[in-house]
CSV table of C-alpha atoms in Angstrom, one decimal:
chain,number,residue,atom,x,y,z
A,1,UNK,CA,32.6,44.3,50.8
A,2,UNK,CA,29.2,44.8,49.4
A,3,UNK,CA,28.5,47.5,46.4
A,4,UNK,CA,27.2,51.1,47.1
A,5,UNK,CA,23.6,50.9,46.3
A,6,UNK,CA,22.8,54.6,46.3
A,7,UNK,CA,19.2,54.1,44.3
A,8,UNK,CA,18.4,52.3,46.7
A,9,UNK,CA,17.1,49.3,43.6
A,10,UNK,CA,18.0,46.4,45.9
A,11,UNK,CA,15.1,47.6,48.8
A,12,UNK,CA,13.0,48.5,46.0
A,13,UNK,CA,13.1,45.5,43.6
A,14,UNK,CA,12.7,43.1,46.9
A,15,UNK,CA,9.2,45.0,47.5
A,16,UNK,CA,8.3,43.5,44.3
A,17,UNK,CA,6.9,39.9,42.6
A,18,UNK,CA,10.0,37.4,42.5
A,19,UNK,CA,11.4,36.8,39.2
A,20,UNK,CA,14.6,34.6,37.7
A,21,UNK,CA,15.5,37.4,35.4
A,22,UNK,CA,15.6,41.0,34.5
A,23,UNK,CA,15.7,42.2,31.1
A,24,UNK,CA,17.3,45.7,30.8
A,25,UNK,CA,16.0,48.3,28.7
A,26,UNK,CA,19.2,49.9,27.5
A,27,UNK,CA,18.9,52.7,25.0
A,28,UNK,CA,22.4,54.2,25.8
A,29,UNK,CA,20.6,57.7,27.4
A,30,UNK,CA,21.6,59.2,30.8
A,31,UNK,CA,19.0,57.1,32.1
A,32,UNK,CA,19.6,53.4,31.2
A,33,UNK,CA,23.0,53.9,31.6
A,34,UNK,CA,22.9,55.2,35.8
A,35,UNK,CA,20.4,52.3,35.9
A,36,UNK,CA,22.5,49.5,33.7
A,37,UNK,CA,25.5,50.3,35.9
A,38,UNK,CA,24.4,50.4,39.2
A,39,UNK,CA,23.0,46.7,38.5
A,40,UNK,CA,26.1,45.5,37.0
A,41,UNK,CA,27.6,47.0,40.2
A,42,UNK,CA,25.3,45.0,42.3
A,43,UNK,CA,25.2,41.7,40.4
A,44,UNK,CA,26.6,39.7,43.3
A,45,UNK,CA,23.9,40.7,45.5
A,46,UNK,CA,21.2,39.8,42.7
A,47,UNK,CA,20.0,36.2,42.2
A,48,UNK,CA,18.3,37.3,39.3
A,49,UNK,CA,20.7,36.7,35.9
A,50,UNK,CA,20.5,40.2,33.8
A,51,UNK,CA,20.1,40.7,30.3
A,52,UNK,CA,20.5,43.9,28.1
A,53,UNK,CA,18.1,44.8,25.1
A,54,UNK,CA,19.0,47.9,22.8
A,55,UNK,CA,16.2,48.6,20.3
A,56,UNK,CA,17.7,49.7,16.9
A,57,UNK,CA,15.0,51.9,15.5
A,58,UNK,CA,17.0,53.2,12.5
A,59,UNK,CA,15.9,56.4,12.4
A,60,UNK,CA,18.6,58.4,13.3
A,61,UNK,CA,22.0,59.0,11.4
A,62,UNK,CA,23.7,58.0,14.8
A,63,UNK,CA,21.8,54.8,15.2
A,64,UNK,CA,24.8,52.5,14.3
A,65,UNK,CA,26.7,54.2,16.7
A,66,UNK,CA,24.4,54.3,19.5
A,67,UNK,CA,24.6,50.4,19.1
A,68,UNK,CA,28.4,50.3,19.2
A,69,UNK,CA,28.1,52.5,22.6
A,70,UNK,CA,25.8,50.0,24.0
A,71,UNK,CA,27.6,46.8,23.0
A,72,UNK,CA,31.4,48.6,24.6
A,73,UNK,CA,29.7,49.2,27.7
A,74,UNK,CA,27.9,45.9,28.4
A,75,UNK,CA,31.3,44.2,27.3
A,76,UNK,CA,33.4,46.1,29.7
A,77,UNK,CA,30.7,45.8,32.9
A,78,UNK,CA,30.1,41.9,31.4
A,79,UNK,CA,26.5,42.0,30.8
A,80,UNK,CA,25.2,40.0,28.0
A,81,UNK,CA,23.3,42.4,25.4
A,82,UNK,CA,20.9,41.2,22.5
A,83,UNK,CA,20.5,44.0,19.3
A,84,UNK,CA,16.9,44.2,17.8
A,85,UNK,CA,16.3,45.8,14.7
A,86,UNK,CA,12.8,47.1,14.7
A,87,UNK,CA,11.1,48.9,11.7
A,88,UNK,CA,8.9,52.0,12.8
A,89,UNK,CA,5.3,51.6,11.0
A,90,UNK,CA,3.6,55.1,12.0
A,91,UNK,CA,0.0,54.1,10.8
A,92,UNK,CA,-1.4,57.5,11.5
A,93,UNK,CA,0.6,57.6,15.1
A,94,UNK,CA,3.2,60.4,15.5
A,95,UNK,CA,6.9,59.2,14.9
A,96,UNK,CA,7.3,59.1,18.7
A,97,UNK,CA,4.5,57.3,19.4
A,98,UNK,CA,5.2,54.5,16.6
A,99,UNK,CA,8.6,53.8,17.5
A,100,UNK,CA,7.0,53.4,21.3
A,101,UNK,CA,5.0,50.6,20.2
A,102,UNK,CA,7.6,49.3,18.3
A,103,UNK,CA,10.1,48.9,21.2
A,104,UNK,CA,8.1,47.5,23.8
A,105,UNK,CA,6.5,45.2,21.0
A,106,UNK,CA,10.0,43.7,20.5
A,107,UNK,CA,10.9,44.1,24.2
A,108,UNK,CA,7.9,41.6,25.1
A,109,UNK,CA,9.2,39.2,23.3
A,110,UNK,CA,11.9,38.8,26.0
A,111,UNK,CA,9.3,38.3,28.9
A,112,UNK,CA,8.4,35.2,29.5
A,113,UNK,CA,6.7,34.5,33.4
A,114,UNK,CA,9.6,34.4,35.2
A,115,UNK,CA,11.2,37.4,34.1
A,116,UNK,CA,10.8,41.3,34.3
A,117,UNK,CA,11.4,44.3,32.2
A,118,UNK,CA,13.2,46.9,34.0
A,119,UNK,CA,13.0,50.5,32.3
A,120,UNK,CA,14.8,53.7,33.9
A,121,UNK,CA,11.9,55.6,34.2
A,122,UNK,CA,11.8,58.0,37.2
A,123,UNK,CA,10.5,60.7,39.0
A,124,UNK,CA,11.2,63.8,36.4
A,125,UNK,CA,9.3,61.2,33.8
A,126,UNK,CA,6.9,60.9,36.0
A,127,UNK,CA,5.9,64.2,36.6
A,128,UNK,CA,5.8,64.8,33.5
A,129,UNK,CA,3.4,61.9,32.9
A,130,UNK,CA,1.4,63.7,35.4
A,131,UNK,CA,1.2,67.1,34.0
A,132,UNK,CA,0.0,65.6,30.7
A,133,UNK,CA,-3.1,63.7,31.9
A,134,UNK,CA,-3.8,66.3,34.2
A,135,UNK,CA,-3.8,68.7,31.5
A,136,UNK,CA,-6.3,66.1,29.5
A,137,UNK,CA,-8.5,65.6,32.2
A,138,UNK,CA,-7.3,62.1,33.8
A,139,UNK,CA,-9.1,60.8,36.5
A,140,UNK,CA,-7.4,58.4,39.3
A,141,UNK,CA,-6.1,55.9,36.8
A,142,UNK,CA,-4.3,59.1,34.9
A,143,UNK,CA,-2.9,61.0,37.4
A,144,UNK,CA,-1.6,57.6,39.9
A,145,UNK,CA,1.2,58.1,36.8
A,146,UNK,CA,3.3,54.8,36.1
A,147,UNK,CA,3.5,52.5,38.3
A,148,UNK,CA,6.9,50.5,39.7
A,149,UNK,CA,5.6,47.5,38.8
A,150,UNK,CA,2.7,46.3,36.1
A,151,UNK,CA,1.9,43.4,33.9
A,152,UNK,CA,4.1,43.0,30.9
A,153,UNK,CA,3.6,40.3,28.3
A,154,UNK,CA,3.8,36.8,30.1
A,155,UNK,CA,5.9,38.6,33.0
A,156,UNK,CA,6.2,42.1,34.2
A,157,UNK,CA,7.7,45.6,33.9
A,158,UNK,CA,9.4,47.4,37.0
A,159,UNK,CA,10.6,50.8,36.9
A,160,UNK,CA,12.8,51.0,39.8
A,161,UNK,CA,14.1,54.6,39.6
A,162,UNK,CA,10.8,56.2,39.7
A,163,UNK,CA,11.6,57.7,43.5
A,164,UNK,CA,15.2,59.1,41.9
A,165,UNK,CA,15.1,62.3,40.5
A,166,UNK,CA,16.8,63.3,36.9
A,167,UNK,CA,19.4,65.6,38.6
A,168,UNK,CA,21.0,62.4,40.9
A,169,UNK,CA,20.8,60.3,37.8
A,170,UNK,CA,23.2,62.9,35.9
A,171,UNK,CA,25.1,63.4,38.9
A,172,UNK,CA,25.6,59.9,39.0
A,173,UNK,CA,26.7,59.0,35.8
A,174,UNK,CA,29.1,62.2,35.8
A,175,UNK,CA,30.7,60.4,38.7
A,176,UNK,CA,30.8,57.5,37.4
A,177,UNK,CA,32.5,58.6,33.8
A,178,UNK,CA,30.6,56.8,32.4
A,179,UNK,CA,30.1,57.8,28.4
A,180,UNK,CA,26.1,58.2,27.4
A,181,UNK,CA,24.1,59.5,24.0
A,182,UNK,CA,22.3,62.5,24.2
A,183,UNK,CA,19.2,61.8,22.0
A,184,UNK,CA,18.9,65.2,20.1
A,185,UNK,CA,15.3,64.5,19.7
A,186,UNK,CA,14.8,64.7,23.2
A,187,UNK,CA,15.5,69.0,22.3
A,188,UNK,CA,12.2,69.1,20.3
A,189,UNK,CA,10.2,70.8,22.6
A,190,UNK,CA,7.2,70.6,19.6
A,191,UNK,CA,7.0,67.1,21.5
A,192,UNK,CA,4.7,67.8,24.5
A,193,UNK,CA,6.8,65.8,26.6
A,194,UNK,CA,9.6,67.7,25.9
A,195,UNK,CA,8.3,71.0,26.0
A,196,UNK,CA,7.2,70.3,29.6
A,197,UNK,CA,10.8,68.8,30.3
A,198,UNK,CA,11.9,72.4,28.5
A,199,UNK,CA,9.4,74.9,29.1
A,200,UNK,CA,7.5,74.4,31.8
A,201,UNK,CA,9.1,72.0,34.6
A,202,UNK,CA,12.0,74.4,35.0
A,203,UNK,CA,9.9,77.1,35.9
A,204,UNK,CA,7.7,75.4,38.0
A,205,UNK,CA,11.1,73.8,39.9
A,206,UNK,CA,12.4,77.4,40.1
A,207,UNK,CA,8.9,78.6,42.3
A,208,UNK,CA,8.6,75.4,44.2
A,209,UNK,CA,11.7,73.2,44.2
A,210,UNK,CA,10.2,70.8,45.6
A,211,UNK,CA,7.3,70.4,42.7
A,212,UNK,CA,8.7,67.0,40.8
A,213,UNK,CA,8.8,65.0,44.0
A,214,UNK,CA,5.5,66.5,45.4
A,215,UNK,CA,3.9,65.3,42.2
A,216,UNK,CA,5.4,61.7,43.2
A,217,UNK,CA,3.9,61.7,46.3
A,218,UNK,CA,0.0,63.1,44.5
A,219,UNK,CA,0.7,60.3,42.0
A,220,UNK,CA,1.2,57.8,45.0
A,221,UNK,CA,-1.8,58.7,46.9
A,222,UNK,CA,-3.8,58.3,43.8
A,223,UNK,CA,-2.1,55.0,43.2
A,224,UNK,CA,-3.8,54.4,46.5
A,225,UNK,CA,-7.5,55.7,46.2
A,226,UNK,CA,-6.8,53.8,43.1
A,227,UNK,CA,-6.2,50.3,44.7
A,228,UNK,CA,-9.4,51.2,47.0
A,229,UNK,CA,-11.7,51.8,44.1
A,230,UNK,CA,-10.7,48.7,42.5
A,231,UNK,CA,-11.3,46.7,45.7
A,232,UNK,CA,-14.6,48.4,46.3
A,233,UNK,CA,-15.6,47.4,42.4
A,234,UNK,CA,-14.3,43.9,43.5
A,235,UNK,CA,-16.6,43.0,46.1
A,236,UNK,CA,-20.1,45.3,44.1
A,237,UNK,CA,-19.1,42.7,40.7
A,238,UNK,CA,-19.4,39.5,43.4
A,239,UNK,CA,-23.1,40.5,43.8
A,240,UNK,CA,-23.4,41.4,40.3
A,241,UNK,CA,-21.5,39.7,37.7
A,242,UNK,CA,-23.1,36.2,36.1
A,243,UNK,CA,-20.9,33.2,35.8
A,244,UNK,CA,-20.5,33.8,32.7
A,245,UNK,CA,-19.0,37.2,33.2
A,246,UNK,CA,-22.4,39.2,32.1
A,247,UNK,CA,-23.4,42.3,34.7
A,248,UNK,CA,-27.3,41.9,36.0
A,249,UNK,CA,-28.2,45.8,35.2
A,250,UNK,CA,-31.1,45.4,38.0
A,251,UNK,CA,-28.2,44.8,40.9
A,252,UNK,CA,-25.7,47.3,39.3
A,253,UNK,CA,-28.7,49.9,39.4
A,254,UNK,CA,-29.1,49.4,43.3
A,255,UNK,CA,-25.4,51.0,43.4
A,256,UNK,CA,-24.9,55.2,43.7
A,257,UNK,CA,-24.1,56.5,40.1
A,258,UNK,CA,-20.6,56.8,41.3
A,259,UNK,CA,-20.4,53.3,42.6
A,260,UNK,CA,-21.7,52.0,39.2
A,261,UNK,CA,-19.3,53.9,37.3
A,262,UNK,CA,-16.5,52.6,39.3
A,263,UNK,CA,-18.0,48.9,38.8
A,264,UNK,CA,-18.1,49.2,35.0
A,265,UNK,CA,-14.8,50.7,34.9
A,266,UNK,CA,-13.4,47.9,36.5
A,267,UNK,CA,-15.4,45.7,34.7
A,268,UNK,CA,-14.2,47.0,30.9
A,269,UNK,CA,-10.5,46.9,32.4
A,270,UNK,CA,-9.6,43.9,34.4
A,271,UNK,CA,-12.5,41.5,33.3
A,272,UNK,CA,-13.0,41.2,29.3
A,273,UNK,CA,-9.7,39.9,28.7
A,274,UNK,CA,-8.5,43.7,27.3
A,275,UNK,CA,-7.6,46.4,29.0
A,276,UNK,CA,-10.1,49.3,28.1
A,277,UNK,CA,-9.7,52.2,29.8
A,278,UNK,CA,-13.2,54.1,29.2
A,279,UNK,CA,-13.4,57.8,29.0
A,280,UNK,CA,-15.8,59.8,31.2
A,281,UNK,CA,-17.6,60.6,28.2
A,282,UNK,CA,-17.7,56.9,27.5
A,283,UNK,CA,-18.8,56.0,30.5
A,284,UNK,CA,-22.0,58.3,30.4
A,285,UNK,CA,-23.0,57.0,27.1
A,286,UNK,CA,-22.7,53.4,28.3
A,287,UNK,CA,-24.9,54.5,31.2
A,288,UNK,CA,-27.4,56.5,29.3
A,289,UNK,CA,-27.8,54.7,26.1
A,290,UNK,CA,-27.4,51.0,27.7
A,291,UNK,CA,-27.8,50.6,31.4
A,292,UNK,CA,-30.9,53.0,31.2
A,293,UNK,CA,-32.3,51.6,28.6
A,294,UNK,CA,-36.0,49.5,28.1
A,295,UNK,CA,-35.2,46.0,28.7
A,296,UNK,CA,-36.1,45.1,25.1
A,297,UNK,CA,-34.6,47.7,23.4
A,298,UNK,CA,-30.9,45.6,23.0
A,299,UNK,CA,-28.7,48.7,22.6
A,300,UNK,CA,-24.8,48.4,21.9
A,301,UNK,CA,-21.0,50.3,22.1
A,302,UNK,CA,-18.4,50.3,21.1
A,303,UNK,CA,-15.6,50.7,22.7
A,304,UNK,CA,-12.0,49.5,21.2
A,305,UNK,CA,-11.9,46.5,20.5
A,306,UNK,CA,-14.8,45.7,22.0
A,307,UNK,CA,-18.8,45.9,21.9
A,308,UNK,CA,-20.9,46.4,24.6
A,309,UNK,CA,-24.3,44.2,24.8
A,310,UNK,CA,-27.5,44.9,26.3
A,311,UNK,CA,-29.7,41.6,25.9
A,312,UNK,CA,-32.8,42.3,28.4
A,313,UNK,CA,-31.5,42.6,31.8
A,314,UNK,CA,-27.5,41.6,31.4
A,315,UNK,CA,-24.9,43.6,30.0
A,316,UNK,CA,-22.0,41.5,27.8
A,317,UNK,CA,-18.9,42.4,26.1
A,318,UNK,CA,-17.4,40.6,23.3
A,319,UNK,CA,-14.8,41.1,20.6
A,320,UNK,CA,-16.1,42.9,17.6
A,321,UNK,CA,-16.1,40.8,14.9
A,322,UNK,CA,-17.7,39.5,11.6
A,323,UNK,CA,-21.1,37.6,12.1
A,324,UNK,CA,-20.5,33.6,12.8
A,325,UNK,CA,-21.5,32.2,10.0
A,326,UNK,CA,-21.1,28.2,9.8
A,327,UNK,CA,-22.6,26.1,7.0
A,328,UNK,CA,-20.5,22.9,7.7
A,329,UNK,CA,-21.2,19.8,8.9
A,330,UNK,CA,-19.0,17.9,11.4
A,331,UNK,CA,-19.2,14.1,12.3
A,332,UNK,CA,-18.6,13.3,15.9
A,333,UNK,CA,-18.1,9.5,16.8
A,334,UNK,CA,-18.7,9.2,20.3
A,335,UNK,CA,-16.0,7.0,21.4
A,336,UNK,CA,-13.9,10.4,21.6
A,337,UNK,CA,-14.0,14.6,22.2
A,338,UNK,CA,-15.6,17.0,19.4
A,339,UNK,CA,-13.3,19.6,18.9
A,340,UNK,CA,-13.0,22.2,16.8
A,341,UNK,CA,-10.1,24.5,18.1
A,342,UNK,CA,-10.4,28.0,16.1
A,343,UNK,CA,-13.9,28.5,17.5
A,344,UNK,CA,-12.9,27.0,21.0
A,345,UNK,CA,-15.3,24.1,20.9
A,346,UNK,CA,-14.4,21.4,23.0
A,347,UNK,CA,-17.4,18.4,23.2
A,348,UNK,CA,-17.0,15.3,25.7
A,349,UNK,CA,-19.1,12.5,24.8
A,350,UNK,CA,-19.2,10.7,28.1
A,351,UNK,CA,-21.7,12.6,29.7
A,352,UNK,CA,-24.1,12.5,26.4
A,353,UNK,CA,-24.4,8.9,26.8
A,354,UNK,CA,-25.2,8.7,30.2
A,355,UNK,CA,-27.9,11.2,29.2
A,356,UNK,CA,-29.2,9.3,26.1
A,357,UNK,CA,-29.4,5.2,27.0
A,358,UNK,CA,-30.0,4.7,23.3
A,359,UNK,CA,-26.7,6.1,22.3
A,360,UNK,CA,-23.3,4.0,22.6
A,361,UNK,CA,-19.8,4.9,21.5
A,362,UNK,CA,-20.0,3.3,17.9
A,363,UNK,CA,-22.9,5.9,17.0
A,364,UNK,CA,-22.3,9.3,14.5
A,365,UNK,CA,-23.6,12.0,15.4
A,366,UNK,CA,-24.1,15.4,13.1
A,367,UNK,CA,-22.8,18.3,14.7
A,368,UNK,CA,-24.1,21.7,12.5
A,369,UNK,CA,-24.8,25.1,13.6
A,370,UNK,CA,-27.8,27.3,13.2
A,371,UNK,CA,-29.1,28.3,9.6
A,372,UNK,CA,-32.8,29.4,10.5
A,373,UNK,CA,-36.0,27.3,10.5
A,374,UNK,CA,-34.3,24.6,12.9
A,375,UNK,CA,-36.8,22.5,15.1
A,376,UNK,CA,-36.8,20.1,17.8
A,377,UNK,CA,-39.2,17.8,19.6
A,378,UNK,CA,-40.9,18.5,22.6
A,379,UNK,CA,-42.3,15.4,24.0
A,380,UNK,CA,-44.2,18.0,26.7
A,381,UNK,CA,-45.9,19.7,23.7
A,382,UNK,CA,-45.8,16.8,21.7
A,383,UNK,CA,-44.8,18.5,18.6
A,384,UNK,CA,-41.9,19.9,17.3
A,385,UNK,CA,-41.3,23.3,18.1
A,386,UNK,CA,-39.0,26.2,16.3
A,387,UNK,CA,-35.2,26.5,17.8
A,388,UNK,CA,-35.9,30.3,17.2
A,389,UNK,CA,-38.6,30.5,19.9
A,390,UNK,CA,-36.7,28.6,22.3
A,391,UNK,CA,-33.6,30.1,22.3
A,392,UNK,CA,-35.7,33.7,23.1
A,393,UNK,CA,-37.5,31.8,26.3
A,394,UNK,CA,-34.1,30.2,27.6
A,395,UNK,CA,-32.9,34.1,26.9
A,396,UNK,CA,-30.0,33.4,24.9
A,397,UNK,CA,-28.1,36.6,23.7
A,398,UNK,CA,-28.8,36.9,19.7
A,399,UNK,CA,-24.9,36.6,19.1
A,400,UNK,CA,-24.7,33.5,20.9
A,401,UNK,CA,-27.1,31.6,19.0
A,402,UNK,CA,-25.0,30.8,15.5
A,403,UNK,CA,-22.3,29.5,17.7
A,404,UNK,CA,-24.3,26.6,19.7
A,405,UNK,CA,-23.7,23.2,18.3
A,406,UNK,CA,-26.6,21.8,17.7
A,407,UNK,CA,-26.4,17.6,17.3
A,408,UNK,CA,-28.0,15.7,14.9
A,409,UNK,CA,-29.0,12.3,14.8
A,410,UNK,CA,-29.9,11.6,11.1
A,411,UNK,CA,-31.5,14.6,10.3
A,412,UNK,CA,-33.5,14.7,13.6
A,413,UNK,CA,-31.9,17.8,15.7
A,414,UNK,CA,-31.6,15.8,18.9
A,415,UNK,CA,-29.6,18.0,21.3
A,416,UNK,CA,-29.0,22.0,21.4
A,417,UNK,CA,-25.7,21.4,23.4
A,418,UNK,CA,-25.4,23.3,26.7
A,419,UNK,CA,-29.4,23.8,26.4
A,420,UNK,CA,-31.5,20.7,26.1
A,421,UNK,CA,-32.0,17.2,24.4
A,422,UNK,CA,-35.4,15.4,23.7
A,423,UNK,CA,-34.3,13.0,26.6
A,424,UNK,CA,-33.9,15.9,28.7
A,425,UNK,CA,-37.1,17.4,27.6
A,426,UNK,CA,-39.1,13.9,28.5
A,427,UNK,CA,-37.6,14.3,32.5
């Protein structure tokens, strides 16, 4: 006879990308404990193999023993449990925030692509994630809430109890017997969250009972407009992004105000390899102070991580970082690749020599990077003309330039790689 499934987690985890694996997120609260069990209760209906994780933050008194709890339980419903010891670095972050970052730091760890975190968040939590971005002003992204199901590390995090309330999860576990921790720090209602969960939630539940799960349902319709604004910014950025991942500002300005907001939010999210989530305030400046600018004017942001570029026409964003400086010199025998890994230069010589007849595989070349007053031949001007000046009429962006190889031949610059050669000049 098949397992009670009352959370309905088999219907819900089948809705969402196949994994081998699912790491569990046990803490020993009410919550991972419902959500621990009714797995372990359903692990012959589950071709995924199941894992528990129990961070040990050390910073309560009771820390040691919430570890015993967790290791008893998972040995009685025979689920195999790994202990991390974490240390909590606040860095200017509130305790609760810290220790956050600290779990899911170690939890990652555990992801690899064929597996998923599963955390016991659900709907209570996610009313309250509501309220709070609400109360800051949140736009779609803010008030869609969590998600069930997101990118975590190499795999992904699910949060199947989302659509369960607090009050079956107790109701549960008190059924069940089953022993949890009360965190006591969950009481410290000078912890927004927990004033909401307190202060405010209660009263709101006692007016409208049906408030929590009404906020679900906001939070899913957002999750929807949300999906539509992101497919909307996916088909404007196919008429607008470069190859090389660069917006043409003269295409993004044929857009509504709205429409080009919505395309750089996307942009600065999904498509610079970090997820930046700009403000509304943000977004204005980069507007204003960028996208409205004079073409030559070559304003920038920044933004995290992250600067924003205007070079003439295009909009870039790249890493901030110190100024690429290079004063070595590489020798590149052609009978082989150029490489030079930490700045992500990868060089094939086979297309070189079909380019330049008078180059075989038992010639050196020089490979050196920009230091100022470089010049190559033009057999069209038939002189030699400054790198400098090129580089502005091919409309290379100003950060780009220190990082071009440029190849020597003696001491005669012969090719600007990516760019041009002499032979290429002469065709």
């Amino acid at each position: 006879m098949q397992a009670e499934d009352p959370f309905e987690i088999l219907a819900t985890l089948q809705r969402l990308p196949p994994v081998r694996k699912y790491i569990i997120a046990l803490s020993g609260g009410l919550d991972s404990v419902a959500l621990i069990h009714s797995l372990s209760q359903l692990q012959d209906q589950l071709p995924q193999s199941l894992l528990a994780v129990h961070i040990h933050h050390g910073l309560m008194a009771d820390a040691d023993l919430w570890t015993r709890q967790c290791e008893s339980f998972c040995q009685k419903f025979k689920i195999p449990l790994e202990i991390v010891k974490v240390t909590v670095d606040r860095h200017g972050k509130s305790l609760e925030a810290a220790a956050r970052q600290a779990r899911y730091a170690a939890l990652q760890k555990y992801v690899q692509a064929d597996t998923a975190l599963l955390t016991a968040h659900h709907q209570d939590d996610q009313a309250e994630t509501i309220l709070l971005h609400l109360i800051k002003g949140a736009g779609s992204a803010g008030l869609a809430g969590m998600p069930v199901s997101k990118p975590f590390g190499r795999g992904w995090h699910f949060r199947p109890l989302l659509s369960v309330s607090r009050k079956i999860l107790r109701e549960y576990v008190l059924q069940q017997k089953l022993s949890f921790i009360e965190d006591p720090s969950n009481l410290d209602t000078q912890h927004e969250r927990n004033y909401l969960r307190h202060k405010i939630i209660p009263e709101l539940k006692t007016r409208w009972p049906e408030a929590v799960s009404g906020m679900a349902r906001s939070a899913q319709h957002q999750s929807d407009n949300l999906r539509l604004s992101k497919d909307l910014a996916e088909q404007d950025l196919k008429q607008i992004a470069e190859p090389d991942g660069a917006l043409f500002i003269p295409r993004l300005k044929t857009l509504t105000e709205q429409r080009q907001k919505n395309c750089l939010r996307y942009w600065l999210r999904y498509l610079g390899g970090e997820d930046i989530n700009p403000t509304a305030n943000q977004l204005d400046s980069l507007m204003e102070e960028l996208i409205d600018s004079s073409w030559d004017a070559e304003p920038e942001l920044l933004l995290g991580k992250k600067i924003i570029h205007r070079y003439r026409d295009r909009l870039y964003q790249l890493p901030r970082q110190e100024s690429f400086i290079n004063e070595k010199e590489y020798e590149w025998l052609l009978n082989q690749p150029f490489k030079i890994p930490a700045l992500g230069i990868y060089l094939e010589p086979w297309s070189l020599l079909a380019q330049h007849q008078n180059l075989s595989e038992k010639d050196k070349l020089v490979v050196r990077f920009r230091r100022g007053g470089e010049k190559i031949y033009s057999p069209e001007k038939k002189q030699h003309r400054q790198l400098k000046k090129l580089l502005q009429e091919w409309g290379v962006p100003p950060w780009r330039r220190s990082q071009i190889p440029l190849l020597y031949l003696g001491e005669e610059l012969l090719i600007v790689w990516g760019y041009v050669s002499i032979n290429q000049t002469n065709s």
